[in-house]
XYZ file of C-alpha atoms in Angstrom:
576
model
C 115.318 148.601 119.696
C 113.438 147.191 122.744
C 115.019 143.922 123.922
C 112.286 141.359 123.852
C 111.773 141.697 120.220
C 115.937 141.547 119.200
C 115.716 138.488 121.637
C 112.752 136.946 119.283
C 114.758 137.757 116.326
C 117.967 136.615 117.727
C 116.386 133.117 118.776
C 115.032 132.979 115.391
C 117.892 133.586 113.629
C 119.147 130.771 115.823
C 116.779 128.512 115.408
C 116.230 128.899 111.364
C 120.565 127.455 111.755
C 120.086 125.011 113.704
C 117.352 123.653 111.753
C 119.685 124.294 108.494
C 122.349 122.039 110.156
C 119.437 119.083 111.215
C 118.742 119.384 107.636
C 122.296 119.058 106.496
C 123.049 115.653 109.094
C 119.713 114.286 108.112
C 120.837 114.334 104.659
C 124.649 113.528 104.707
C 123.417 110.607 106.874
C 120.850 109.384 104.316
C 124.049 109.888 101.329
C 126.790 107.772 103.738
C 124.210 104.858 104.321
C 122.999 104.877 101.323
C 126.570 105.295 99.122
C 128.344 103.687 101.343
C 125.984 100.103 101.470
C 127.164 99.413 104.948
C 125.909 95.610 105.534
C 124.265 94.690 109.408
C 123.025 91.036 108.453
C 124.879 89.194 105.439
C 124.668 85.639 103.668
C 127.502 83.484 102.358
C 129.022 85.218 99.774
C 126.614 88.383 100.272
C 124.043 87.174 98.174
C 121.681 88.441 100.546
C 122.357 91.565 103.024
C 120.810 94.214 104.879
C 121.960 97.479 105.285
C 122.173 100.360 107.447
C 120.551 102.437 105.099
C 117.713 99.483 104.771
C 117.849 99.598 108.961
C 117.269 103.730 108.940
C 113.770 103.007 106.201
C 112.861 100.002 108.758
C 113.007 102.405 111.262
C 111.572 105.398 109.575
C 108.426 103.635 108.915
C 108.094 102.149 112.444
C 108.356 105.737 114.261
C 105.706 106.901 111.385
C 103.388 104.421 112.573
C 103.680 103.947 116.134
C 103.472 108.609 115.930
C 99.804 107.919 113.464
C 98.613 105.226 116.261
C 99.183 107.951 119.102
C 97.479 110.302 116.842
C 94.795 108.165 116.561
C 93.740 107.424 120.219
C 93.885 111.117 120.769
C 91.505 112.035 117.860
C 88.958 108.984 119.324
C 89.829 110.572 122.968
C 88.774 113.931 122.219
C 85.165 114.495 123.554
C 85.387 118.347 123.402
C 81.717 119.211 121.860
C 81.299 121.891 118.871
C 80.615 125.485 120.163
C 78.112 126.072 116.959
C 79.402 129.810 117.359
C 81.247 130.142 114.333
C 79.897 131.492 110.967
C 81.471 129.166 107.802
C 81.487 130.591 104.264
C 81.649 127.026 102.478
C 83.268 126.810 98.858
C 82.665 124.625 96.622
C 84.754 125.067 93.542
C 83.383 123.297 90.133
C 84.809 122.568 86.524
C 82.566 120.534 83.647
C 81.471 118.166 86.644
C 79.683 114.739 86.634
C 75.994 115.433 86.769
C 75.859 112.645 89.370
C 78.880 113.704 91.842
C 77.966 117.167 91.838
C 74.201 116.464 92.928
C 76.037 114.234 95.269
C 77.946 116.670 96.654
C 75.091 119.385 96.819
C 72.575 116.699 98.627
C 75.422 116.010 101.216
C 75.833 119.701 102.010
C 72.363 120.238 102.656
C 72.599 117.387 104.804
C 75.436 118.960 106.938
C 74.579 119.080 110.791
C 76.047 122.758 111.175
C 73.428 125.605 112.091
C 72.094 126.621 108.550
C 72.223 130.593 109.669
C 76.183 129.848 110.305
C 76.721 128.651 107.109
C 76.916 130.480 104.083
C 77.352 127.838 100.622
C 79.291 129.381 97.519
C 79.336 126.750 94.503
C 81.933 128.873 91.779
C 81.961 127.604 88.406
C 85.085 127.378 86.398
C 83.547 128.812 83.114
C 80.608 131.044 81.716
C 79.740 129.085 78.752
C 76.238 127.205 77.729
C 78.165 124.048 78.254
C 78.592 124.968 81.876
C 75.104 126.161 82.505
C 73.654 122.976 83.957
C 76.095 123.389 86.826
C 74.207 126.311 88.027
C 71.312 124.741 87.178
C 71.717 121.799 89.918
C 72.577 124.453 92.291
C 69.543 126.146 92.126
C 67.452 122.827 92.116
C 69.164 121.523 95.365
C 68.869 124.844 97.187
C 65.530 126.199 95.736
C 64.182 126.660 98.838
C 66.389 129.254 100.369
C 66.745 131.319 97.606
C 69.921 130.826 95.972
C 71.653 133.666 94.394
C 73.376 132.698 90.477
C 75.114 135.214 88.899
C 76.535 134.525 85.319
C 80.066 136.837 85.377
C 81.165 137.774 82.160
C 85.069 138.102 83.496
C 86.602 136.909 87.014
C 89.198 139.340 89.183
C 92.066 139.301 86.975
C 90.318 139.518 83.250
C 88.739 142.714 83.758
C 90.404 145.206 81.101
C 88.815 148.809 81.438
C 90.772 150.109 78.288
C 89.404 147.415 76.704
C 85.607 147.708 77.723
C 86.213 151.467 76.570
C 86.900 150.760 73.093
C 84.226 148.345 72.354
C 82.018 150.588 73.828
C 83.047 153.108 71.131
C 82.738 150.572 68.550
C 78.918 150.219 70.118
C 78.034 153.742 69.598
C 79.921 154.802 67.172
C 81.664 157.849 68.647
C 85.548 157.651 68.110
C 87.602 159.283 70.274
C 85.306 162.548 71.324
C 85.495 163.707 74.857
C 83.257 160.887 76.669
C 86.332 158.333 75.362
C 88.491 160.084 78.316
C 86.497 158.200 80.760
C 87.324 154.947 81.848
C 85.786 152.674 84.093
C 88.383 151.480 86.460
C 86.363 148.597 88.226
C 84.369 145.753 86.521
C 80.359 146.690 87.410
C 79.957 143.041 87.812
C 82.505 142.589 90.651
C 80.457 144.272 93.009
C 77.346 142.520 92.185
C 78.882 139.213 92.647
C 80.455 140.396 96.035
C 77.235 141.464 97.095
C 75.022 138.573 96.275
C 78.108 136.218 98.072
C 78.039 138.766 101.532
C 74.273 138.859 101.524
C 72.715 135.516 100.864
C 73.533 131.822 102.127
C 73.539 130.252 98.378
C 74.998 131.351 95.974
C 76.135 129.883 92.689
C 78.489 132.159 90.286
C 79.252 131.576 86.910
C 82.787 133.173 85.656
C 85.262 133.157 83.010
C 87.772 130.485 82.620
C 90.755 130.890 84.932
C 91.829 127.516 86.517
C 90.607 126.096 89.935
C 93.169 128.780 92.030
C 91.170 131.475 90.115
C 87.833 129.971 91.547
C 88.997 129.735 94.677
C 90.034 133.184 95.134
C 86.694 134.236 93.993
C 85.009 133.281 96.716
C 87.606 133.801 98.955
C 87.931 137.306 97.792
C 84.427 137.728 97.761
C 83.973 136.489 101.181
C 86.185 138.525 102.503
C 85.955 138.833 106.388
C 82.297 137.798 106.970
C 82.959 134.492 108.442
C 85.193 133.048 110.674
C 86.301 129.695 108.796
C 86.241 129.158 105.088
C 86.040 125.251 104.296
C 86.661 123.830 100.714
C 85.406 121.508 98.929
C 85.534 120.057 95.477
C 82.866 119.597 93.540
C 83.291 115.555 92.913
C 83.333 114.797 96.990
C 80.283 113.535 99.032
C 80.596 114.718 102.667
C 79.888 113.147 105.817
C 76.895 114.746 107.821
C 79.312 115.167 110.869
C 82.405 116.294 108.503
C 82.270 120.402 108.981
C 81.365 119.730 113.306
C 84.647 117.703 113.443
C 86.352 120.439 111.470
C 84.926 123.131 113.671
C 86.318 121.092 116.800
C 89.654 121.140 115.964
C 89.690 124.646 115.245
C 87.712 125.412 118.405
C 89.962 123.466 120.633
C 93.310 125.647 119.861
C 93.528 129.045 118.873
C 97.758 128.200 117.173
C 95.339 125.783 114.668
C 95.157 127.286 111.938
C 94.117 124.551 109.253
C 92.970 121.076 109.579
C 91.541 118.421 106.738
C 89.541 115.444 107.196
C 89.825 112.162 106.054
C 88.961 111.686 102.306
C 88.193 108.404 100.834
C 87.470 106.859 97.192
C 83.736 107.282 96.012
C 84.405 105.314 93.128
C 86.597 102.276 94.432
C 84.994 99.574 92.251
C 85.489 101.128 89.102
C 88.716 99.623 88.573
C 92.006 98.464 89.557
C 93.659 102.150 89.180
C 90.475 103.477 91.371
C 90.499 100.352 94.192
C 94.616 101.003 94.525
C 93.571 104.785 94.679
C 91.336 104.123 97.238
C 93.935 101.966 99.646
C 97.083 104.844 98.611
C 94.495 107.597 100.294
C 93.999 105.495 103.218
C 97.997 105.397 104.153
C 98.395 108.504 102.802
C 95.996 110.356 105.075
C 95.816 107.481 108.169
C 99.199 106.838 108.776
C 101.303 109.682 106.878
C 99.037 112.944 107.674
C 98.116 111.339 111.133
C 102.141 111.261 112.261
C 102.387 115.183 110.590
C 99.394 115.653 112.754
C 100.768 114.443 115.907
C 103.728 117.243 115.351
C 101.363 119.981 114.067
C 102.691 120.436 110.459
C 100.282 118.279 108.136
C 101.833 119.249 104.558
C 99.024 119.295 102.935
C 95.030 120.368 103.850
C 93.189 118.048 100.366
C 90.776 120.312 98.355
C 88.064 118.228 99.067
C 88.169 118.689 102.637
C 89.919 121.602 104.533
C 88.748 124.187 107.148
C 90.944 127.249 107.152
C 91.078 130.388 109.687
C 89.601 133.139 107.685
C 91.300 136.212 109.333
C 95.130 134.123 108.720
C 94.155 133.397 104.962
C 93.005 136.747 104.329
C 96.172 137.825 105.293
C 98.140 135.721 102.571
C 95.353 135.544 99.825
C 96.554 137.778 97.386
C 100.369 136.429 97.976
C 98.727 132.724 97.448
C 97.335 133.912 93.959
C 100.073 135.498 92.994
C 102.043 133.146 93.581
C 105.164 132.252 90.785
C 107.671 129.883 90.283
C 111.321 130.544 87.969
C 109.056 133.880 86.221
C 105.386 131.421 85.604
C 102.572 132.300 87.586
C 101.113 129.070 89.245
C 97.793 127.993 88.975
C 97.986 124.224 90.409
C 99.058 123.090 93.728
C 96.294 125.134 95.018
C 95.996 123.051 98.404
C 99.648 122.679 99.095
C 100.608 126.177 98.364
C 97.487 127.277 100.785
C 98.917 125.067 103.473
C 102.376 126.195 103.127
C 101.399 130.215 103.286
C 99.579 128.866 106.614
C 102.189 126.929 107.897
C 104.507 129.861 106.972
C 102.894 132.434 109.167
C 103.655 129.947 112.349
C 100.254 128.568 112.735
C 99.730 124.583 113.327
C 98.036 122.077 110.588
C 96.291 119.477 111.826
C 94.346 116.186 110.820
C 91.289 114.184 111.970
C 89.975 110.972 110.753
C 86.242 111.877 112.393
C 85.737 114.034 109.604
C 84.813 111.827 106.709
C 84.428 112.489 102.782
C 84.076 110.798 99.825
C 85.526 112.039 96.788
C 86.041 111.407 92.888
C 89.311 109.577 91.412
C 90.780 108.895 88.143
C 89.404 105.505 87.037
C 91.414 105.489 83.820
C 95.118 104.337 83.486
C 96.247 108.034 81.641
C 93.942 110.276 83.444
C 95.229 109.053 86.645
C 98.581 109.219 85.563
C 97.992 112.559 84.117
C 96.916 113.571 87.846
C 99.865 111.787 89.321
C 101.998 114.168 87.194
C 100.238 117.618 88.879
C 100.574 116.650 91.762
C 103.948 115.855 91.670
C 105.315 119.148 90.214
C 103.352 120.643 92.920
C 105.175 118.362 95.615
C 108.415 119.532 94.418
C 107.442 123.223 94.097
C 106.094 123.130 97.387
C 109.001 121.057 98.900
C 110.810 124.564 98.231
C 108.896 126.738 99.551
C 108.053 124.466 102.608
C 111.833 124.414 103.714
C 111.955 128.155 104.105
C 109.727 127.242 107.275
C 111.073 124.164 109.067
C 112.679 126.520 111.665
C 109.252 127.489 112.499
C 108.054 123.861 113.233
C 108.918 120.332 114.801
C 112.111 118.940 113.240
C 109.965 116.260 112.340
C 108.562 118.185 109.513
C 112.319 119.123 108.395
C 113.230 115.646 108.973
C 110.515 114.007 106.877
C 110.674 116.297 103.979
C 114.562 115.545 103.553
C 113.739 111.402 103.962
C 110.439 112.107 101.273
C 112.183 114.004 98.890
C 115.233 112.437 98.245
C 113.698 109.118 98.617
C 112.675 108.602 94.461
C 116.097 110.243 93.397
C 117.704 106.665 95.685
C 115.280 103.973 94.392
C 115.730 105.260 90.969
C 119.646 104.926 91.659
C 119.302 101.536 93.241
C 117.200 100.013 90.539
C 119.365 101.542 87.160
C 122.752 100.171 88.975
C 120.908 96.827 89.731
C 119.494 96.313 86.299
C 122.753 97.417 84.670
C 125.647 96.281 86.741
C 123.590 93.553 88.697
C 123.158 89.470 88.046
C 119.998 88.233 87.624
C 120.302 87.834 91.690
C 120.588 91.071 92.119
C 117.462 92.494 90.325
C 115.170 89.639 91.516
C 116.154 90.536 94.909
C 115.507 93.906 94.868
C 112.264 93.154 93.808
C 111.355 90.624 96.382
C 112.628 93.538 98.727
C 110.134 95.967 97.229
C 107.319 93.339 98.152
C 108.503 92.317 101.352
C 108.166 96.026 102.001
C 104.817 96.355 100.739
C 103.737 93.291 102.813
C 105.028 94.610 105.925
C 103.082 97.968 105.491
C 99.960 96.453 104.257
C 99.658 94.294 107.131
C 100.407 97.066 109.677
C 97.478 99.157 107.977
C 95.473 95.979 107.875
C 95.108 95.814 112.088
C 95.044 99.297 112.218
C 92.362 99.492 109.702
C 90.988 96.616 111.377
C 89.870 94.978 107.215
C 91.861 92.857 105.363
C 91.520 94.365 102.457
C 94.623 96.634 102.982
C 96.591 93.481 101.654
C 96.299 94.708 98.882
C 98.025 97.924 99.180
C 101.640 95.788 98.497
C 100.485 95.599 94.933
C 100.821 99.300 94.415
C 104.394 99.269 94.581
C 103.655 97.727 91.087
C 102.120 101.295 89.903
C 105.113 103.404 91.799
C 108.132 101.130 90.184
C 106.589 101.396 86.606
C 104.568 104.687 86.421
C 105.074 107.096 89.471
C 108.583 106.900 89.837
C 109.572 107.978 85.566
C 106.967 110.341 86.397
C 108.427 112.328 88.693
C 111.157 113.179 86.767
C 108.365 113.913 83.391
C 107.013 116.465 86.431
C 110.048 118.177 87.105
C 111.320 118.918 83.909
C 108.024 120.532 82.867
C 106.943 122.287 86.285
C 106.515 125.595 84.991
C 103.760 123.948 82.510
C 100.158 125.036 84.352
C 96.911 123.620 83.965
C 93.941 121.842 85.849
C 96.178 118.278 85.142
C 92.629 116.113 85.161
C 90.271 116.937 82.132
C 86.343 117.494 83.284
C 84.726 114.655 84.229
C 82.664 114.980 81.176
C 86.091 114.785 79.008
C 87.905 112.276 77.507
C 91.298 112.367 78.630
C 93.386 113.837 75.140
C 97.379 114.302 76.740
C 99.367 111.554 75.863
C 102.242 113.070 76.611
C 103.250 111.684 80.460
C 103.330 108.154 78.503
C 106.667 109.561 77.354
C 108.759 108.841 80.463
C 107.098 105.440 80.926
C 108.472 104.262 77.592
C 111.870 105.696 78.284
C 112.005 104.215 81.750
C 110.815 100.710 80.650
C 113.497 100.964 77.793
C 116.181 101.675 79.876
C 115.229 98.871 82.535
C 114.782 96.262 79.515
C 118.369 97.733 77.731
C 119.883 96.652 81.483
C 118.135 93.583 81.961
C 119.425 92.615 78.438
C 123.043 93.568 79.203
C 123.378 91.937 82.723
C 122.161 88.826 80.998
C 124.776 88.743 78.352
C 127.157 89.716 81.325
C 125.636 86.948 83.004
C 126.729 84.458 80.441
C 130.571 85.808 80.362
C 130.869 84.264 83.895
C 131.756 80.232 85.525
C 128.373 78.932 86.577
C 130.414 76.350 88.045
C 131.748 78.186 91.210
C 130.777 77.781 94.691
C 129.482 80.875 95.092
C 127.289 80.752 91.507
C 125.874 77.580 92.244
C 124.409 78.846 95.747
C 123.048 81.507 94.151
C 121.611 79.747 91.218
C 119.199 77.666 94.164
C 118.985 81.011 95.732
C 117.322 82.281 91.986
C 115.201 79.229 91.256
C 113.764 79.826 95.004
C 113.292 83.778 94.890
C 111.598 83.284 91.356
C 109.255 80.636 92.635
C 108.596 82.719 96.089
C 107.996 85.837 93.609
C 105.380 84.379 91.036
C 103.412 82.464 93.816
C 103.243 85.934 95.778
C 101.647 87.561 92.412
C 99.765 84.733 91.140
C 97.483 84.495 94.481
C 97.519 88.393 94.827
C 95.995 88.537 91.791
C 93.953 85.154 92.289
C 92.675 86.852 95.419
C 91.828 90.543 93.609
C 90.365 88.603 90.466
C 88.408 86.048 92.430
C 87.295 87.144 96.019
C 87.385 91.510 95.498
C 85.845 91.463 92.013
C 82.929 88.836 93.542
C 82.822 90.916 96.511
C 82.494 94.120 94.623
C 80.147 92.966 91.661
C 77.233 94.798 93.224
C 77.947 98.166 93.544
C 76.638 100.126 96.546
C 74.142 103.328 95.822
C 74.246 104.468 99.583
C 77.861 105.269 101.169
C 77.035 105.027 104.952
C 79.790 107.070 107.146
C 80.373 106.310 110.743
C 82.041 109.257 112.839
């Protein structure tokens, strides 16, 4: 064996342990701080402390947002212009869409300022049925003037059964088993057709058999193949920016290790209601602050379905792997986006993130649906967090280091909140609470200047939807993982699973069991001590200090938001 390569391996193999043992400190460290409660700052009779672990979350959020603000000035800094070189085969994948966001979405691609002979548009419906017909329908509307191609597929890749099509042709006919029975046809006719029409013209709109949204997407991916340079997705609910695929392109363009970056994706539908407006303000951290500090170390975990550019020749490479993909024996067919991202990630390549590419894109307005969303996204996380650590040696040891801070982070508030509620006074929980506020406050403020609109104030109420929804529902998500399915109904659907509503009821049962208990414990004790009777003024304050903090929150989101956002806008103006 030649040396350089046993030295790559060798400083691999290296590498992959010392990462293991980063890992391992991270953790322990987290554990001890946590376990161990060590107090910095304390009160009389600690009735109010801060810890070192409290001190180590201070400080994780601080180094997240001073790495998203560096991230920032460099995406505003970079004046490199688009080559226009590079051909695009855009996806757009579709299931029993909104009339009105998928003519959206069509009208903003045609209004994409990208070289129309670079770009090749393939719209791939999730279902062959008369229901789904007026998908294809809008397609060819929007693009009637360059000649779309639709194609109505009676199977996808993975349905076609030859043995199958044999006997029903003998049904047909009539024959039996005589000597033409011995041939079968190994490849579905249609495949071709459909590969064809995709390689050859610049819309086209295909029709298949039910498979899930991973099934779409390999469609056109497969179809594709290695006519274009980039493939971008895109869902079928988002609105892009005119500029979004040229700010893409420029990423891509300006380092060859890039192999993935996603834009920014905002909330079309903000002022539906509350669970939509908090949507809207959880995207904006989530891809301005979180994805922008990933993207300053080159590992962004996730490239969103609604707006991702990809290196063609790298995901050809892992496509089939991608769709094959299984988890304990069940072939996955969600976490689509994060697996995608992983395999890319996995092969060495960098993941990036730009806020100059801008889309708009669908959200669950409803309380269930939303939470029903929550819940897929979640198994995916956790899935993904698996597969992910396989990979950190290949990296920054940020991206080992947040993925240890992020994933054990539920499993500790859910800790900290049981024990308080159970084995707490009535000090005890209310703090905790105020804590969880004060948080909220801090962060919401920080995104407020960074933002530069004080409507990121609001973003301390969501801690409201984590505490009582997200957080029972993580654990709902991890017992049923290996359960597969879209996770949001068509837009045209009501919303039938009930089911995630489950671990709500058991969560809020086992909070109201505790707060019960420490009550009754409460009342077992001298109120008459020193120590009780500074804490009593200690609970009449922190109650007060809580309900005024909710009373104008919601004052202000009742009053000045819903005034503000009585008209709704038709027109979503994007500035890049």
């Amino acid at each position: 064996m030649e040396l350089k390569p046993l030295l790559k391996k060798l400083g691999s193999i290296v590498r992959a342990v010392l990462t293991f043992l980063f890992a391992l400190a991270v953790l322990a460290l987290m554990i001890w701080a946590y376990v161990v409660g060590y107090p910095l700052v304390t009160s009389s009779y600690r009735i109010i402390s801060f810890g070192f672990y409290g001190l180590l979350l201070s400080l994780h959020v601080f180094v997240q947002s001073v790495f998203a603000f560096i991230e920032h000035r460099r995406m505003k800094a970079r004046t490199e212009p688009c080559s226009f070189t590079k051909t695009i085969g855009f996806t757009i994948s579709a299931y029993q869409e909104d009339p009105i966001y998928l003519r959206e979405c069509l009208n903003s691609i045609r209004a994409l300022q990208y070289p129309p002979e670079l770009l090749r548009i393939i719209m791939v419906v999730d279902g062959n049925t008369e229901e789904d017909r007026y998908m294809m329908e809008m397609f060819r509307e929007v693009f009637a003037d360059q000649d779309p191609g639709c194609y109505v597929w009676d199977n996808n890749y993975h349905t076609w059964d030859p043995t199958q099509v044999q006997q029903d042709e003998e049904m047909a006919i009539g024959t039996g088993s005589g000597d033409d029975a011995d041939y079968i046809m190994v490849e579905d006719p249609q495949r071709s057709e459909v590969e064809h029409l995709i390689q050859t013209r610049r819309s086209v709109c295909i029709m298949q058999k039910w498979g899930g949204k991973r099934e779409v997407m390999y469609t056109a991916f497969k179809a594709l193949g290695s006519s274009v340079d980039y493939i971008q997705v895109c869902d079928s609910d988002t609105k892009l920016d005119p500029l979004a695929t040229v700010e893409l392109c420029k990423v891509l363009e300006s380092n060859p290790k890039y192999g993935a970056v996603g834009g920014d994706v905002m909330i079309l539908n903000l002022k539906d209601s509350y669970i939509s407006f908090m949507s809207s303000l959880r995207y904006w951290m989530a891809f301005n602050i979180e994805r922008s500090c990933q993207s300053f170390f080159n590992c962004v975990s996730c490239i969103s379905g609604p707006l991702g550019l990809y290196r063609n020749d790298l995901l050809q490479q892992f496509l089939e792997s991608w769709y094959n993909q299984k988890f304990l024996g069940t072939h996955c067919t969600f976490g689509d986006d994060r697996h995608l991202t992983n395999r890319m990630l996995s092969m060495g390549y960098a993941t990036k993130y730009t806020a100059r590419s801008k889309c708009y894109t669908e959200t669950p307005a409803q309380f269930l649906r939303w939470l029903n969303q929550q819940t897929r996204w979640t198994k995916s996380y956790f899935r993904e967090w698996l597969y992910n650590s396989m990979w950190w040696h290949k990296h920054h040891l940020w991206m080992t280091y947040e993925s240890i801070v992020a994933g054990i982070f539920p499993f500790f508030v859910t800790a900290t909140i049981i024990q308080v509620f159970w084995m707490g006074s009535l000090w005890d929980i209310l703090w905790v609470l105020c804590c969880i506020q004060l948080i909220g406050l801090v962060k919401a403020a920080y995104a407020c200047i960074l933002r530069r609109d004080v409507v990121m104030v609001f973003m301390s109420l969501y801690s409201a939807l984590y505490m009582t929804s997200l957080l029972p529902a993580k654990y709902f998500a991890i017992l049923t993982m290996n359960k597969s399915s879209w996770g949001t109904s068509g837009r045209r659907k009501m919303v039938g699973n009930y089911i995630p509503l489950l671990p709500l009821s058991v969560w809020a049962a086992i909070l109201f069991a505790g707060l019960i208990f420490s009550i009754y414990q409460e009342t077992q004790v001298s109120w008459l001590t020193e120590a009780k009777i500074m804490e009593v003024d200690f609970l009449v304050f922190g109650c007060v200090a809580y309900l005024i903090y909710w009373l104008i929150m919601m004052l202000l989101y009742f009053v000045w938001f819903r005034k503000a956002c009585r008209t709704r806008a038709k027109i979503y103006a994007l500035s890049v």
